[in-house]
Structure formats: C-alpha cells, structure tokens
Amino acid sequence: MFGKRYTQQLIERSAENATDRRRFLKAAGAAGLGVAGAGALGGALSLGLGSAGATQQYGGQGGDKAKEQASDAAVLNFALNLEYLEANLYSFAVYGYGLNEKYVNGVGNLGKVSGGHAVQFKSEHTKQLVQEIAGDEVAHVNFLRKALDKAAVAQPEIDFQNSFTAAMQAAGVIKQGQTFDPFGSENNFLLAAYLFEDVGVSAYKGAAPLVNNKTFLDAAAGILAVEAYHAGIVRSALFERGLGDITNKMSDARDSLDGKADDDEGVIKNGKANLVPADANGIAFGRSAERVLNIAYLNPDKVSSGGFYPRGLNGDIATSGAKEK
C-alpha cells in the first residue's frame, strides 16, 4: 500500500509545476491515497503525456551517429512495444494463450500474435521460474499502459512462428530448411527467452539516461532491474543445462545485426561461466532504440518492419539503424 507521505513524494517528484500538482491531487483525491501497487504510480506517470513531454535524443552505446528525437512518452511507448512481445512469449509458454484483450488496445494498428502455444514443461522448477517471469512481464505491460494512459500504443503484430526460425538459422543453431519452435521444449523456450532478455536489459539501459522526467526515470530503472533479474535467471539456467555454446552463437548473431560494437556476450567466456555480461567496470551494456530494432527486425539495415514485428512497431520510435560502414 502507498501511504500519504509516499504519495506526496510522488506528487512532488512527478509534477512539473503547480498546475500539474493540482491535477494530480484532484485525481488522487478521487481514487484515494491508499491505492495499492502500480496503479498509484501509474496515475502519477500519466501526467503531461498527452502533450508528449520534453524531447530527448534516443542514442546509446554502439557508436550511433544518427540519433532520433523522442519524447518521454515515445520512449515509454517503445518500451511498451517490447513488453508486448515478452509478455506474450511468456504467457503462451505457461498458459497457452497471449495477453488478454483489455491489455492490447491503444493508438496505432492492433496486431495479432502468431505461433504461440504452451510449453510442455518436464521440470516443475523451470515451469515456476517461467511462470513468475510471465507475471512480471504482464505487469510491465499493465504498468506502462497506465503510465501512458490514452497515449499508450496498441499491441503490434508479433510473429513467433517464422522469426525464431530465421533467427536460429542466421545464428547457425539450425540448418537451412529446418524450423525452430520456441515453445517446442524447455530448452527451446529458454533459448528463445535468452534472445530477448539480454536485448531488453540493454534497451532500458540505453534509454534510461534520456528520460527527462525523474519519476519516469525511476519507473524505467525499476523495470530495468527486474529485466536484469530475468536475464540472470535465464542465463544461469542455460549455463546449467550445458547450452552455453548455443548462446554464444546467438550472441554473435545479435552482434552482427546491431552495428560495429562487439559487446554482446553469451553465457560462456574464455571457457568459463559468464552469467553477467558487463564491461570492465562491471556496468551493463546499453543499446540505442535503433540497434534494438535491428535485432527485433532481424535486419542490419535501416528498416521499419520485419522479423518479430512484421508490420513494425506502433509509436514514434519504429525505425532501425542504418548499417555502419
């Protein structure tokens, strides 16, 4: 439960001026100051997003020269597009179905999800891990949608059926003509989760310094921390299952898509466990939105759709980075 003192701190941190504070106080009075969970913070975050907020350059590590101008709302909507994918991936794995329709409507073209089905877990331990992560990812979608309010984008079209096969072929995990079902086994699913968990962490890391509103930044940092926990869980599971060599192939494939930087790392390095991919200072790597989309679209060139998002993302940030020479 959020007490009155904490809520007052939210008001002071999130409101940009006296008018915003009055608006938030009015909304909080109607809903009650004892709102539980993310709802209270979501109400605070929704302030000012109708006008898109202050513009920021969405760059990041990786040597990008061209940097998009993006508002705080645009950055949060970019994150929401990624969370739609992860929430559906995990939800299908444990429940056999994707996000409820109440979580997917919004601005832009509403798309369906193809290729998802339940995983036949053999390990109760692994099932519980995946189930917990599924709950977090659905909560992230709900949280961001509340934060963005009417500015929240709709779920874009998501393809699990063809995209994972293309990604695994490109990485050399499977041969041309073979298919890869991310829900076909526990190992397959953990590899599929690995493909995006690391990317999600690097995406939030790249975006965090570019968020202007302190409360938005606090929320993004909180989601980043949870995504890092998820990535650590998945990487540990893959290492314990002896799948490190495959993750290294997938890491090389991601590196081949997202520019010249060679900072993507699998779960084995120099023959030893590498469960925490970080630089020499122990700091996680970051990616710009453009480079995240190079991976999501499975294309090293500047494009606006493809791969896991056949019709692209909804929102202002939807184009991948150009190939570096």
mmCIF file of N, CA, C and O in Angstrom, residues 27 34 37 51 56 96 101 140 166-167 220 239:
data_model
loop_
_atom_site.group_PDB
_atom_site.id
_atom_site.type_symbol
_atom_site.label_atom_id
_atom_site.label_comp_id
_atom_site.label_asym_id
_atom_site.label_seq_id
_atom_site.Cartn_x
_atom_site.Cartn_y
_atom_site.Cartn_z
ATOM 1 N N ALA A 27 -6.881 14.075 -9.012
ATOM 2 C CA ALA A 27 -7.037 12.678 -9.427
ATOM 3 C C ALA A 27 -6.837 11.738 -8.249
ATOM 4 O O ALA A 27 -7.560 10.763 -8.070
ATOM 5 N N GLY A 34 -4.712 5.689 -0.758
ATOM 6 C CA GLY A 34 -4.224 4.387 -0.327
ATOM 7 C C GLY A 34 -4.251 3.360 -1.427
ATOM 8 O O GLY A 34 -4.404 2.175 -1.159
ATOM 9 N N GLY A 37 -0.220 -0.954 -5.123
ATOM 10 C CA GLY A 37 0.553 -1.395 -6.274
ATOM 11 C C GLY A 37 0.849 -0.301 -7.263
ATOM 12 O O GLY A 37 0.965 0.866 -6.920
ATOM 13 N N SER A 51 0.743 15.742 -24.042
ATOM 14 C CA SER A 51 1.497 16.690 -24.861
ATOM 15 C C SER A 51 2.894 16.181 -25.171
ATOM 16 O O SER A 51 3.736 16.920 -25.657
ATOM 17 N N GLN A 56 13.944 14.238 -26.273
ATOM 18 C CA GLN A 56 15.260 13.722 -25.910
ATOM 19 C C GLN A 56 15.871 13.048 -27.134
ATOM 20 O O GLN A 56 15.172 12.565 -28.004
ATOM 21 N N GLY A 96 -0.650 -21.024 -22.458
ATOM 22 C CA GLY A 96 -1.167 -21.450 -23.747
ATOM 23 C C GLY A 96 -1.919 -20.372 -24.495
ATOM 24 O O GLY A 96 -2.496 -20.619 -25.552
ATOM 25 N N GLU A 101 -7.414 -9.251 -24.076
ATOM 26 C CA GLU A 101 -7.737 -8.135 -24.981
ATOM 27 C C GLU A 101 -7.765 -6.787 -24.275
ATOM 28 O O GLU A 101 -7.549 -5.743 -24.909
ATOM 29 N N HIS A 140 4.365 -5.432 -16.338
ATOM 30 C CA HIS A 140 5.048 -4.330 -17.016
ATOM 31 C C HIS A 140 4.146 -3.702 -18.081
ATOM 32 O O HIS A 140 4.088 -2.475 -18.218
ATOM 33 N N ALA A 166 14.058 -17.972 -38.425
ATOM 34 C CA ALA A 166 15.011 -17.141 -39.159
ATOM 35 C C ALA A 166 16.190 -16.756 -38.279
ATOM 36 O O ALA A 166 17.350 -16.780 -38.728
ATOM 37 N N ALA A 167 15.914 -16.418 -37.032
ATOM 38 C CA ALA A 167 16.985 -16.014 -36.122
ATOM 39 C C ALA A 167 17.939 -17.165 -35.842
ATOM 40 O O ALA A 167 19.171 -16.994 -35.836
ATOM 41 N N ALA A 220 11.487 3.431 -15.103
ATOM 42 C CA ALA A 220 12.295 2.705 -16.083
ATOM 43 C C ALA A 220 13.426 1.946 -15.399
ATOM 44 O O ALA A 220 13.746 0.809 -15.760
ATOM 45 N N PHE A 239 23.248 -22.028 -18.757
ATOM 46 C CA PHE A 239 24.598 -22.481 -18.393
ATOM 47 C C PHE A 239 24.535 -23.844 -17.706
ATOM 48 O O PHE A 239 25.308 -24.753 -18.030
#
